[in-house]
mmCIF file of C-alpha atoms in Angstrom:
data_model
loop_
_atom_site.group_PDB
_atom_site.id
_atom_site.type_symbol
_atom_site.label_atom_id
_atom_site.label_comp_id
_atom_site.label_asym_id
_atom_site.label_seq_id
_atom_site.Cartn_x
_atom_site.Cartn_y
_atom_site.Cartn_z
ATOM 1 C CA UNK V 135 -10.756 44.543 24.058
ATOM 2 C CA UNK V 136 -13.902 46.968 23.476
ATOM 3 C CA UNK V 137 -16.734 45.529 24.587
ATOM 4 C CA UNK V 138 -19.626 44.779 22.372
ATOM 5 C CA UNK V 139 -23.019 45.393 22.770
ATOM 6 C CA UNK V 140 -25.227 42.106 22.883
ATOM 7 C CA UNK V 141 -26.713 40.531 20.118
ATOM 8 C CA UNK V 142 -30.507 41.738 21.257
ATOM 9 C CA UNK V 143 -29.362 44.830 20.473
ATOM 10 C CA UNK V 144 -27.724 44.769 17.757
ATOM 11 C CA UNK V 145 -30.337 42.870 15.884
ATOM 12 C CA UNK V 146 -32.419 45.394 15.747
ATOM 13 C CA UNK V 147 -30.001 48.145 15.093
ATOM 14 C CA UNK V 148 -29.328 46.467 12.006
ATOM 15 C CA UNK V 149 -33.145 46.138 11.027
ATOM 16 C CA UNK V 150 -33.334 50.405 11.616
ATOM 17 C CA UNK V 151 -29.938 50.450 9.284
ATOM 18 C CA UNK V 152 -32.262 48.748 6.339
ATOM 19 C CA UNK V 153 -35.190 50.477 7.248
ATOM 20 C CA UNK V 154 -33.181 54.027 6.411
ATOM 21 C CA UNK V 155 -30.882 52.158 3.579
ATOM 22 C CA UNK V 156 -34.447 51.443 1.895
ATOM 23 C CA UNK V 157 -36.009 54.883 2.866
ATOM 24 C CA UNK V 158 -33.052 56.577 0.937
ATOM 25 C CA UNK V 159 -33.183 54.432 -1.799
ATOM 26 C CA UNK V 160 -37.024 55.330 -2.216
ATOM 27 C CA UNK V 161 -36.253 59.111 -1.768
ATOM 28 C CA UNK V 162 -33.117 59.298 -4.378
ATOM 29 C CA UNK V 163 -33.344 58.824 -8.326
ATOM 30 C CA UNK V 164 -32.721 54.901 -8.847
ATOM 31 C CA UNK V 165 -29.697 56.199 -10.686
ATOM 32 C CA UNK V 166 -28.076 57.484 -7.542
ATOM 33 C CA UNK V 167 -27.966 53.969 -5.423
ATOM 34 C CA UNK V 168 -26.815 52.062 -8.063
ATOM 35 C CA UNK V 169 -23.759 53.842 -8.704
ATOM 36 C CA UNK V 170 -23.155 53.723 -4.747
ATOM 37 C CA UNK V 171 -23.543 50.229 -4.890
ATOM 38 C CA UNK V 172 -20.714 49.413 -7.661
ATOM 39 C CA UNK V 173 -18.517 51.969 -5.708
ATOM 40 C CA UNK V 174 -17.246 49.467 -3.300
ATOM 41 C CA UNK V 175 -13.346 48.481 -4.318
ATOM 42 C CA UNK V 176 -12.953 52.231 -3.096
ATOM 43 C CA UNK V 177 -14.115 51.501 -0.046
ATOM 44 C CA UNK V 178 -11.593 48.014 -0.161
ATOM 45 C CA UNK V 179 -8.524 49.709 -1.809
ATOM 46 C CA UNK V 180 -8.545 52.748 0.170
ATOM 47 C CA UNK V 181 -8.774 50.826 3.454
ATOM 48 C CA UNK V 182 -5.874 48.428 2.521
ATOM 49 C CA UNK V 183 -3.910 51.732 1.463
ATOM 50 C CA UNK V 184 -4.082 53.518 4.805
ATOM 51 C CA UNK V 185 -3.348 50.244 5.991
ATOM 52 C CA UNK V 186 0.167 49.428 4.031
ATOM 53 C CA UNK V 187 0.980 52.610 4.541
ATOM 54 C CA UNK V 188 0.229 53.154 8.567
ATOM 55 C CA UNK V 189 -1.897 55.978 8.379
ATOM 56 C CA UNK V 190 -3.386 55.152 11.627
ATOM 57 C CA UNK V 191 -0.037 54.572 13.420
ATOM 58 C CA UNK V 192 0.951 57.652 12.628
ATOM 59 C CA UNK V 193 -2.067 58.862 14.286
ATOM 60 C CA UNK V 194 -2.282 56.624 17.500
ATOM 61 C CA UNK V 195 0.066 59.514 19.602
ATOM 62 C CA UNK V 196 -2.576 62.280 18.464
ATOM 63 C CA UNK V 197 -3.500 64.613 15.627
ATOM 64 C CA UNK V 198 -1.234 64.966 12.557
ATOM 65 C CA UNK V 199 -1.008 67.553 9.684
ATOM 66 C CA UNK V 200 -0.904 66.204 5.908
ATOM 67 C CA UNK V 201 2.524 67.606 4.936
ATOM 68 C CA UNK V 202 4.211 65.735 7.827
ATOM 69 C CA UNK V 203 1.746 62.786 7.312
ATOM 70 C CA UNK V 204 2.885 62.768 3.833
ATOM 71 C CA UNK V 205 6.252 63.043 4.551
ATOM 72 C CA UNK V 206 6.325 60.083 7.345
ATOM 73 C CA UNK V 207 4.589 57.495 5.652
ATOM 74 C CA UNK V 208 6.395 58.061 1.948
ATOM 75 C CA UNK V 209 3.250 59.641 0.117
ATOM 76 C CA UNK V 210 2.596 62.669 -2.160
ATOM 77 C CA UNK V 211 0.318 64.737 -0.125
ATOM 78 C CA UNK V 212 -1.971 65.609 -2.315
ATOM 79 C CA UNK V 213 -3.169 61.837 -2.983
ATOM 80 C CA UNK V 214 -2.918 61.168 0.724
ATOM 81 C CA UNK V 215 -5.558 64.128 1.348
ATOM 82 C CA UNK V 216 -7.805 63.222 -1.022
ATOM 83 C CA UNK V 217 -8.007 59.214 0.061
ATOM 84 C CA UNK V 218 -8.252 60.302 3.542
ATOM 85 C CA UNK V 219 -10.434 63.028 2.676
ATOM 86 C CA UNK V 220 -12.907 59.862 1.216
ATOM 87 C CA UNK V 221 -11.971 57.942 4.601
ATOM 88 C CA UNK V 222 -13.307 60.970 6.584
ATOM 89 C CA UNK V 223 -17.031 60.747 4.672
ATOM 90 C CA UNK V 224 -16.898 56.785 5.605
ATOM 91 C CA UNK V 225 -16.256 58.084 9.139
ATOM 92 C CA UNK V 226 -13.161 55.889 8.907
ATOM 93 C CA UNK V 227 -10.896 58.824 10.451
ATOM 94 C CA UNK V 228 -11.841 62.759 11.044
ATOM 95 C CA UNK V 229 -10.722 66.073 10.330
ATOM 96 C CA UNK V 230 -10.493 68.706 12.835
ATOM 97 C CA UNK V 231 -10.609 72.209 12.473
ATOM 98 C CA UNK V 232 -7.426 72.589 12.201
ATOM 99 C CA UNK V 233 -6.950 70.449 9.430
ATOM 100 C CA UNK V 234 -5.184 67.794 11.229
ATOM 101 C CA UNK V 235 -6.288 64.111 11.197
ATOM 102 C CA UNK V 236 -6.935 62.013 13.642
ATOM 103 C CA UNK V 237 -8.226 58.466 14.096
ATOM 104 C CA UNK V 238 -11.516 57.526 15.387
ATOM 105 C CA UNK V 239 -12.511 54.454 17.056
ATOM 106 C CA UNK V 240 -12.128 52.802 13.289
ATOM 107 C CA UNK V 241 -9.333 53.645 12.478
ATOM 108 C CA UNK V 242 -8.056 53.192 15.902
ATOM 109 C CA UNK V 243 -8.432 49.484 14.763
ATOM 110 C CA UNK V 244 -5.972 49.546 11.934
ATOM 111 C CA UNK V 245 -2.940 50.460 14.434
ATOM 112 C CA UNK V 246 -0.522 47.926 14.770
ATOM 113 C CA UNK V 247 -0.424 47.656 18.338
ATOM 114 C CA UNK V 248 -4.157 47.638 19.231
ATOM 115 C CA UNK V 249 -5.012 44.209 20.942
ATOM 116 C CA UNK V 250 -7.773 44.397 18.990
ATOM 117 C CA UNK V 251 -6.155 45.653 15.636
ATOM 118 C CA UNK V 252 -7.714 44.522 12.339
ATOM 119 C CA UNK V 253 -4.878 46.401 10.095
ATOM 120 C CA UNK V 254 -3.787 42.780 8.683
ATOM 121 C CA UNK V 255 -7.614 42.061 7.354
ATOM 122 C CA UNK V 256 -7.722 44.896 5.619
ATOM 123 C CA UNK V 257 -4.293 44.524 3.517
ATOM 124 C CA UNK V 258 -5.617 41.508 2.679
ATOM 125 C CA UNK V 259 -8.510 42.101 1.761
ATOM 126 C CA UNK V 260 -6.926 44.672 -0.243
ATOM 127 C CA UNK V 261 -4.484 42.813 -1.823
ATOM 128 C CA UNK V 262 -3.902 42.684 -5.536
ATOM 129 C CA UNK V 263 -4.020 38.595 -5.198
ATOM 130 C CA UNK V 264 -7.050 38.577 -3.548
ATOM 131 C CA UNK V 265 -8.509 41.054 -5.266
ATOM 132 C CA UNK V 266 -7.434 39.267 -8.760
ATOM 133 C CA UNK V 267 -9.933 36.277 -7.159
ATOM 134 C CA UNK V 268 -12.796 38.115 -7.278
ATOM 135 C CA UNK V 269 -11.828 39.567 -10.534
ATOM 136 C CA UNK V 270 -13.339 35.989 -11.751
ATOM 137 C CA UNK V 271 -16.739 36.458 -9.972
ATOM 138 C CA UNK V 272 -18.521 35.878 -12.877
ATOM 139 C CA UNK V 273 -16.923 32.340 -13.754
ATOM 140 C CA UNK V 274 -17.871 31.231 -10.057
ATOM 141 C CA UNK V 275 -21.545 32.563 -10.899
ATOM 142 C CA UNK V 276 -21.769 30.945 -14.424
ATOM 143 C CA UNK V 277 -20.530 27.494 -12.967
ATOM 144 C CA UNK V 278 -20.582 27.203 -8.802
ATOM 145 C CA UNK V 279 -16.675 26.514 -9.210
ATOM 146 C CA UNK V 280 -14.175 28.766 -6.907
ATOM 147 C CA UNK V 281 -12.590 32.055 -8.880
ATOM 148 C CA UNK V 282 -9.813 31.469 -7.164
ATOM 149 C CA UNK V 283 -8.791 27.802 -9.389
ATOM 150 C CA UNK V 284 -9.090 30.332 -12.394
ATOM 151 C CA UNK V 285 -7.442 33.366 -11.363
ATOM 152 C CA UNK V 286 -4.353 30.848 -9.619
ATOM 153 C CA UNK V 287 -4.709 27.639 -11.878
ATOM 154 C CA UNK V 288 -5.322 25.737 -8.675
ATOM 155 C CA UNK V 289 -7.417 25.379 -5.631
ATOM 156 C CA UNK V 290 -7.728 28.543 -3.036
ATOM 157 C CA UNK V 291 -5.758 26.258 -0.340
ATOM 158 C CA UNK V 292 -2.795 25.147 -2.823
ATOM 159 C CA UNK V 293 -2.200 28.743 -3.611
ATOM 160 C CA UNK V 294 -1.735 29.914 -0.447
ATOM 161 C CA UNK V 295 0.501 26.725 1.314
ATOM 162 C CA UNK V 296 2.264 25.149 -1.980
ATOM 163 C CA UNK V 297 2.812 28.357 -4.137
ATOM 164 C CA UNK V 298 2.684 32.139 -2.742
ATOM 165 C CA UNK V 299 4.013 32.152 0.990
ATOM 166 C CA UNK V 300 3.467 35.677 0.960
ATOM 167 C CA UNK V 301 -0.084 35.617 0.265
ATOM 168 C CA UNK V 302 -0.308 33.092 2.901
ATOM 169 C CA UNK V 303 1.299 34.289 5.720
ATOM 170 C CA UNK V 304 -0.989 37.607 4.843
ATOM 171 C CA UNK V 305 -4.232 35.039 4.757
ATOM 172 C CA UNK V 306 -2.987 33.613 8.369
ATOM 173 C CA UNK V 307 -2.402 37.473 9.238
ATOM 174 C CA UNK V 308 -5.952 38.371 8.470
ATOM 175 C CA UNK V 309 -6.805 35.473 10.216
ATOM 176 C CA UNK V 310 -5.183 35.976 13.766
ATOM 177 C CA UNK V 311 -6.412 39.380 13.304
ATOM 178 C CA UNK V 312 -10.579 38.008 13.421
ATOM 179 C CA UNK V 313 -9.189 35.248 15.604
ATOM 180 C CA UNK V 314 -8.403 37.947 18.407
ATOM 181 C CA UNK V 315 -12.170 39.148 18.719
ATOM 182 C CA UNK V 316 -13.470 35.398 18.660
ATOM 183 C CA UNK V 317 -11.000 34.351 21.491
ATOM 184 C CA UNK V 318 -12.490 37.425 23.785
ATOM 185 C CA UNK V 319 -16.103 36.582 22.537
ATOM 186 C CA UNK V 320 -15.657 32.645 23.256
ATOM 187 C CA UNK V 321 -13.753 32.937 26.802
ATOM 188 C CA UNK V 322 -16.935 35.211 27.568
ATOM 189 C CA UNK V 323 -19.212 32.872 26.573
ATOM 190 C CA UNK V 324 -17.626 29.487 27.939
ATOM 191 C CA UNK V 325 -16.493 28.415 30.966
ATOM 192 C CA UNK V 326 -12.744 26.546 30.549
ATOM 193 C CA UNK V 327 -11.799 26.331 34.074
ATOM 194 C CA UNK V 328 -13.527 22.713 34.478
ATOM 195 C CA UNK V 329 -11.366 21.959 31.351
ATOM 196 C CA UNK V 330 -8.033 20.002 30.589
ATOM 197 C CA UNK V 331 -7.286 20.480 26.993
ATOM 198 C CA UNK V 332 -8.675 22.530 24.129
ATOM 199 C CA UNK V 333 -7.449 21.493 20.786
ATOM 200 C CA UNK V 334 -8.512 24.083 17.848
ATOM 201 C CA UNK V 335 -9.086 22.088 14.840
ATOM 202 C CA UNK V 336 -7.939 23.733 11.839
ATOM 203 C CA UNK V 337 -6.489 26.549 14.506
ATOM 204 C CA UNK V 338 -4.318 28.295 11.745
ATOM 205 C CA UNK V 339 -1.452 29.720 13.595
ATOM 206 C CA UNK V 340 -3.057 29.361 17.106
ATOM 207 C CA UNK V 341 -4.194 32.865 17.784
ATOM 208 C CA UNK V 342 -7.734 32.038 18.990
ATOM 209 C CA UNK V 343 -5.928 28.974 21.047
ATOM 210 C CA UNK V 344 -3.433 31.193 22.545
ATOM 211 C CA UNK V 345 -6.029 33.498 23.786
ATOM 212 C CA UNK V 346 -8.249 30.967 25.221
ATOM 213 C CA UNK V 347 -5.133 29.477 27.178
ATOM 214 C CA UNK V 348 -4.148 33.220 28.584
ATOM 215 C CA UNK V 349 -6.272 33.192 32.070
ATOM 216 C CA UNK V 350 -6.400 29.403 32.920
ATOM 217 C CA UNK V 351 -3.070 28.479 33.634
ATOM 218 C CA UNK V 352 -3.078 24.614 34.098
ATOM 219 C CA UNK V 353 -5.233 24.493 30.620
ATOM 220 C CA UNK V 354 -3.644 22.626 27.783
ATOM 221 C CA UNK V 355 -4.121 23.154 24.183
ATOM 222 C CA UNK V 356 -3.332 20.874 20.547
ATOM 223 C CA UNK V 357 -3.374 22.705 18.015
ATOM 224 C CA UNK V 358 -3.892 20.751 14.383
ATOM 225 C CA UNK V 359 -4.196 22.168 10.989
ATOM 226 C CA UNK V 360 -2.041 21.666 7.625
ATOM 227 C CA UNK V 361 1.814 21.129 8.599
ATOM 228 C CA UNK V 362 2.950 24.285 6.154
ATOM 229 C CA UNK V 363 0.640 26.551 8.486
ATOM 230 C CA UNK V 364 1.222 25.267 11.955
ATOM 231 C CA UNK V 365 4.952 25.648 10.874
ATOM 232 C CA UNK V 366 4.421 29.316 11.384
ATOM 233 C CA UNK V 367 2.516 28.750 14.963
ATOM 234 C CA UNK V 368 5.545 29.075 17.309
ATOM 235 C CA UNK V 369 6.048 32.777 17.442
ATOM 236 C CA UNK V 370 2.427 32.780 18.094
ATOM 237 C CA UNK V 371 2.202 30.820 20.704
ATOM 238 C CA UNK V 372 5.751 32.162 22.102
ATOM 239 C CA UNK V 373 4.019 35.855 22.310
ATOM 240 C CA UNK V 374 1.459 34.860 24.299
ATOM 241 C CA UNK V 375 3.357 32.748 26.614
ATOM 242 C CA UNK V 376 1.640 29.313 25.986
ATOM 243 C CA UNK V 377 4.191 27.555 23.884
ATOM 244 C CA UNK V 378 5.075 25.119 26.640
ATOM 245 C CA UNK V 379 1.255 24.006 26.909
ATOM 246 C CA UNK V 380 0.470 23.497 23.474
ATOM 247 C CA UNK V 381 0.821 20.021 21.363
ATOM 248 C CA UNK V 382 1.237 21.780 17.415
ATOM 249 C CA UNK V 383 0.167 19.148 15.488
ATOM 250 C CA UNK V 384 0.489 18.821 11.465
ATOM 251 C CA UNK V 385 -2.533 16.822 10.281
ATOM 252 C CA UNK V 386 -5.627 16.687 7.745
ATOM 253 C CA UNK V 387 -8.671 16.723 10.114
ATOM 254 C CA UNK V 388 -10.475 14.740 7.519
ATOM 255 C CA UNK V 389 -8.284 12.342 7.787
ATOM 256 C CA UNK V 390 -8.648 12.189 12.092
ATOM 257 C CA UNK V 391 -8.599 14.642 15.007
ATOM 258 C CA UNK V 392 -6.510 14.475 18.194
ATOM 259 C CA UNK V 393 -8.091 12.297 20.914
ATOM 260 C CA UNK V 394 -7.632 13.239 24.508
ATOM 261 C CA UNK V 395 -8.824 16.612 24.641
ATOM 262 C CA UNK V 396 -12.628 17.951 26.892
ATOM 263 C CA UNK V 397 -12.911 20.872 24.014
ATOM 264 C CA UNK V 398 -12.937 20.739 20.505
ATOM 265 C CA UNK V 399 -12.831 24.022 18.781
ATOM 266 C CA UNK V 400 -13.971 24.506 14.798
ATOM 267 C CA UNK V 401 -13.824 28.321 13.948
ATOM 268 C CA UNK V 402 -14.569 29.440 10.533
ATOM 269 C CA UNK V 403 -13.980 25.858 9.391
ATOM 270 C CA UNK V 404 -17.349 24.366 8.589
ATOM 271 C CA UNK V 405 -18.055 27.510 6.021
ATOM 272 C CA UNK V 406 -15.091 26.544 4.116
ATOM 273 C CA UNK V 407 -16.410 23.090 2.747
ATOM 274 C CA UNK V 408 -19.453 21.392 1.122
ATOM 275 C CA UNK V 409 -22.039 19.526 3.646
ATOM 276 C CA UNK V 410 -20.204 16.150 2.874
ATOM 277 C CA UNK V 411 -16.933 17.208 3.997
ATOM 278 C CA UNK V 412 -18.450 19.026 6.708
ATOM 279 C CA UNK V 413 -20.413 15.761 8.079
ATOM 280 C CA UNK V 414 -16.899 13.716 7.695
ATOM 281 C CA UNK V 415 -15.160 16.950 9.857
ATOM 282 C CA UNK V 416 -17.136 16.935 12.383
ATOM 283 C CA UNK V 417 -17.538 12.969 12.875
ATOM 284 C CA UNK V 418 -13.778 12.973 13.601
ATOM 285 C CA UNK V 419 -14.617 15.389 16.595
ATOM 286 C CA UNK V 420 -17.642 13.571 17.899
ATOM 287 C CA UNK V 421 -15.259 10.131 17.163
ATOM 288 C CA UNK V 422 -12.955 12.102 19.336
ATOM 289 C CA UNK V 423 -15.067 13.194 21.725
ATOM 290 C CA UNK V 424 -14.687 12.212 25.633
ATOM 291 C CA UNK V 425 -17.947 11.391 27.397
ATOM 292 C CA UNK V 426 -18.610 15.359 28.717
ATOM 293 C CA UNK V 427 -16.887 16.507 25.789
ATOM 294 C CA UNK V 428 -17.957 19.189 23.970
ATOM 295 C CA UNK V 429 -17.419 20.790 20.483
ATOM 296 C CA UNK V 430 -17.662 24.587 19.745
ATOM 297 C CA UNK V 431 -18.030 25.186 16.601
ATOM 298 C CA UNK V 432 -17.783 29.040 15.922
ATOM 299 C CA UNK V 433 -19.727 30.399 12.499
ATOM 300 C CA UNK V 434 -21.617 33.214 11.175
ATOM 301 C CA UNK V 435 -25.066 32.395 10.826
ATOM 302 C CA UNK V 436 -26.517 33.236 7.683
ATOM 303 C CA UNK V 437 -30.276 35.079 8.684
ATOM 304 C CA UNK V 438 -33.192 34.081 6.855
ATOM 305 C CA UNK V 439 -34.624 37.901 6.549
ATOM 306 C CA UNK V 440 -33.727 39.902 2.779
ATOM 307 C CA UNK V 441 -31.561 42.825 4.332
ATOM 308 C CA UNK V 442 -28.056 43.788 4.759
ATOM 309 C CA UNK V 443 -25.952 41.283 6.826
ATOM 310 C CA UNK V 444 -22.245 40.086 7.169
ATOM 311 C CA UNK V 445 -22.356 36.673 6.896
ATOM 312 C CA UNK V 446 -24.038 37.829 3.380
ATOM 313 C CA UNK V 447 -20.825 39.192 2.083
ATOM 314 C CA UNK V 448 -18.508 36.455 3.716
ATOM 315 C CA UNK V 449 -20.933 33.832 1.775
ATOM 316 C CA UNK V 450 -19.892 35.070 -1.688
ATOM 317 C CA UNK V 451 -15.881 35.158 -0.190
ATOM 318 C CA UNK V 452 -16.335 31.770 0.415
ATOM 319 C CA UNK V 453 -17.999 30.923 -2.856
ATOM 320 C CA UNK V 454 -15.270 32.941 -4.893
ATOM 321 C CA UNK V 455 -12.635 31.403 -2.872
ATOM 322 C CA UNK V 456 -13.413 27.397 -2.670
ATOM 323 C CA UNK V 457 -17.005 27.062 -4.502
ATOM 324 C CA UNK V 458 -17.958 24.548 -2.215
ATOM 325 C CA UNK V 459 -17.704 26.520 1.064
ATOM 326 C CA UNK V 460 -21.219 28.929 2.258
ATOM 327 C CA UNK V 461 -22.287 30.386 5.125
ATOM 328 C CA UNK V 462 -25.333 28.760 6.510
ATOM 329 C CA UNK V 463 -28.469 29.341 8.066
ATOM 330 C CA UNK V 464 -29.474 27.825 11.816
ATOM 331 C CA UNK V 465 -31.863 25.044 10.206
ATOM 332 C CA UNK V 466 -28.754 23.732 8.177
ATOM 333 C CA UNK V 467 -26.181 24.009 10.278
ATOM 334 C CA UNK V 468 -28.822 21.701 12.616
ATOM 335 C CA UNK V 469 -28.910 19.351 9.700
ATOM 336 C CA UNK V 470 -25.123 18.748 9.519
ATOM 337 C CA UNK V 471 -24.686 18.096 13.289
ATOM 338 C CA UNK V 472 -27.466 15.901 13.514
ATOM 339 C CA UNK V 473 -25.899 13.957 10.157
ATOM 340 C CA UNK V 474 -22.211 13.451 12.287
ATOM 341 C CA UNK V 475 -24.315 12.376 15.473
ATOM 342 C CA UNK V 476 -23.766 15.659 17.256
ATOM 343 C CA UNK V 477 -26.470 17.578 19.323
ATOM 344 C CA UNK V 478 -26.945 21.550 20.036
ATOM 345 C CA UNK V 479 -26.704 21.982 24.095
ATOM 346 C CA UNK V 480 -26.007 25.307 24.085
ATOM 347 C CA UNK V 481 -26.717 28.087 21.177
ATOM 348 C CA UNK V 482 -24.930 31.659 22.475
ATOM 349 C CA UNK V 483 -25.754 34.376 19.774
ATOM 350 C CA UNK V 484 -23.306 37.479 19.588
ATOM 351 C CA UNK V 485 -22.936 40.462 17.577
ATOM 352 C CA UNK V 486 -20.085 38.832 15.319
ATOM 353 C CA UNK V 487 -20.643 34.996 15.587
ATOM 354 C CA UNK V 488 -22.765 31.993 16.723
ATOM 355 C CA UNK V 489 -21.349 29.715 19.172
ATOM 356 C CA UNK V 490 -22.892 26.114 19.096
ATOM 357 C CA UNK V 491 -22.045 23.896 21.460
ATOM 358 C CA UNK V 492 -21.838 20.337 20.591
ATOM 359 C CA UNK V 493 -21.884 17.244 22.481
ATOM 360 C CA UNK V 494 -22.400 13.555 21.073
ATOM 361 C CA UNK V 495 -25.782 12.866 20.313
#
C-alpha cells in the first residue's frame, strides 16, 4: 500500500492547488474556465474506458506501442491514441520518446492486481447506469429528491439489490476497491490487538473487515449488511483467509446491530441517510455497545472553507443517488453523536477520511 502523506500536509497542499486554480482563472478570458469546467464526463468516460478495456494491465510489465496496444485490448488504434493521448495531458499515463506508453503512478492504480487498485471505481463511475443517474441532476436540484428514483423508477438501494445485479455487484466492486485504502488507513490509526471482535456495520462484502482481521490472528469479525449483499461476502472473505473468523450476518441495522462485539465499524454509512436515520443507526451501536466499546465511524468531512475538496463532489453523489444522504461538516457530525448518546474520544484526521471514535456518552 503507498503510503500517504499526513493530513498537515496535505491541507495545505490543497489550499496552494486553489490559490493557482484561482490565479489561472484571473489570468485566462472567463470564457476559457468555464468550458474546462463542463468538460468533466471526459475526464469520467475516458477513465472508465481505459479501465474496461485494461489499458493499464497491458502496461504493468513495461512500455507498450499503440499498434500492439490496439491490437491486445480489441481497439482501433487511432481512437485508442487519441483517448490516451487526453489521459497523457491529465498525467493519467505518459508518453515516451519513443512513442510507447507507459503507466504512471495513476494509472498504476487501475491494474487489476495492484493491492491498492481502484480500476473497479472507475468503471463504475463510468458506467452508463450510473451515469444515466446523474443525467437527472436537475430533478434532484429542483426538488431535494434522489435522481436515481427517476432515472430507475425506484430508490438508489432497490436498484442495485432487487433489480440490476450487475450494477450491483459493480457498486460493491467500487466499493471494496475504496474499502482497501480505508482498511490500511484505519489499522494505522487504531490499535485492534486489545480487541475480540470487530463487526462492520453495513460492511458490504467485507473488504474493509477482511483487511482489518489480516495481522491479528485471534481477532473476530461480524459482518452485517442487507442479506442480497453479504450473499456475495464469501469469496471475499475466502481470499483473504478470514472466512473461518467471521459471523456474515443478513440484517437491517435500523432495525438492530449485533451485540457482543469491542468494535463497531460504520464506513461511508452515516453519509448515505438523513440525520433521523442516522441518530436511529447509530443508537443501535451505542445500544450495542460493551462498557470499553468503541465505535469508528469512518466519513469524509465536509470543510467549512469555499475551495476545491472531495467530500464536495461525493456530497452531490450522495444527493443524486438517495436525496437524503450528505456529507457533513465536524460541527454536525458532533450533533448526531451527541443526539444517539455517543461521545468523540478520539478524532484522527487523514488525507482521505476522518476517523471518529465513539464511545457511549
Amino acid at each position: 500500500m503507498e503510503r500517504l502523506p499526513p493530513a498537515w500536509v496535505v491541507g495545505p497542499l490543497l489550499a496552494l492547488r486553489n490559490a493557482i486554480d484561482r490565479v489561472h482563472d484571473r489570468m485566462v478570458p472567463a470564457q476559457l474556465p468555464l468550458v474546462e469546467r463542463t468538460l468533466g464526463i471526459i475526464d469520467t468516460k475516458a477513465m472508465a474506458v481505459v479501465a474496461d478495456l485494461g489499458v493499464a494491465d497491458r502496461l504493468a510489465d513495461g512500455p507498450v506501442g499503440i499498434a500492439a496496444l490496439a491490437a491486445a485490448t480489441g481497439s482501433d488504434a487511432d481512437a485508442l491514441e487519441r483517448v490516451l493521448r487526453y489521459l497523457v495531458a491529465r498525467r493519467v499515463f505518459r508518453r515516451g520518446r519513443d512513442g510507447r506508453y507507459r503507466n504512471t503512478r495513476i494509472s498504476a492504480r487501475l491494474v487489476t492486481r495492484d493491492p491498492a487498485s481502484m480500476r473497479s471505481w472507475a468503471r463504475f463511475y463510468g458506467a452508463s447506469w450510473h451515469v444515466a443517474i446523474w443525467d437527472e441532476l436537475a430533478h434532484s436540484v429542483r426538488t431535494g429528491d434522489a435522481a436515481a428514483s427517476v432515472a430507475f423508477g425506484r430508490p438508489f438501494w432497490t436498484q442495485l439489490t432487487e433489480h440490476d445485479p450487475a450494477a450491483g455487484a459493480a457498486f460493491d466492486a467500487a466499493m471494496a476497491d475504496a474499502s482497501r485504502l480505508q482498511a490500511a488507513l484505519v489499522t494505522g490509526q487504531h490499535d485492534f490487538s486489545a480487541c475480540h471482535d470487530v463487526c462492520d456495520v453495513g460492511g458490504g462484502t467485507g473488504t474493509l473487515l477482511a483487511g482489518i482481521l489480516a495481522a491479528p490472528p485471534r481477532l473476530r469479525g461480524t459482518l452485517l449488511d442487507f442479506p442480497a449483499v453479504v450473499a456475495h461476502a464469501d469469496t471475499t472473505l475466502r481470499d483473504a483467509g478470514v472466512a473461518d473468523r467471521v459471523t456474515v450476518v443478513g440484517g437491517d441495522f435500523f432495525a438492530s446491530v449485533p451485540t457482543g462485539c469491542d468494535r463497531y465499524l460504520l464506513q461511508a454509512v452515516v453519509h448515505d441517510w438523513d440525520d433521523e436515520s442516522c441518530v436511529r443507526i447509530l443508537s443501535n451501536v451505542r445500544e450495542a455497545l460493551p462498557p470499553g466499546g468503541r465505535a469508528l465511524v469512518l466519513e469524509q468531512e465536509l470543510p467549512t472553507h469555499d475551495g476545491w475538496h472531495l467530500a464536495k463532489a461525493l456530497d452531490l453523489e450522495m444527493l443524486v443517488d438517495t436525496g437524503a444522504g450528505r456529507e457533513r461538516t465536524r460541527a454536525e457530525f458532533d450533533a448526531l453523536f451527541t443526539r444517539a448518546g455517543l461521545r468523540v474520544t478520539r478524532r484522527g484526521a487523514l488525507p482521505v477520511l476522518t476517523i471518529f471514535e465513539l464511545a457511549a456518552a
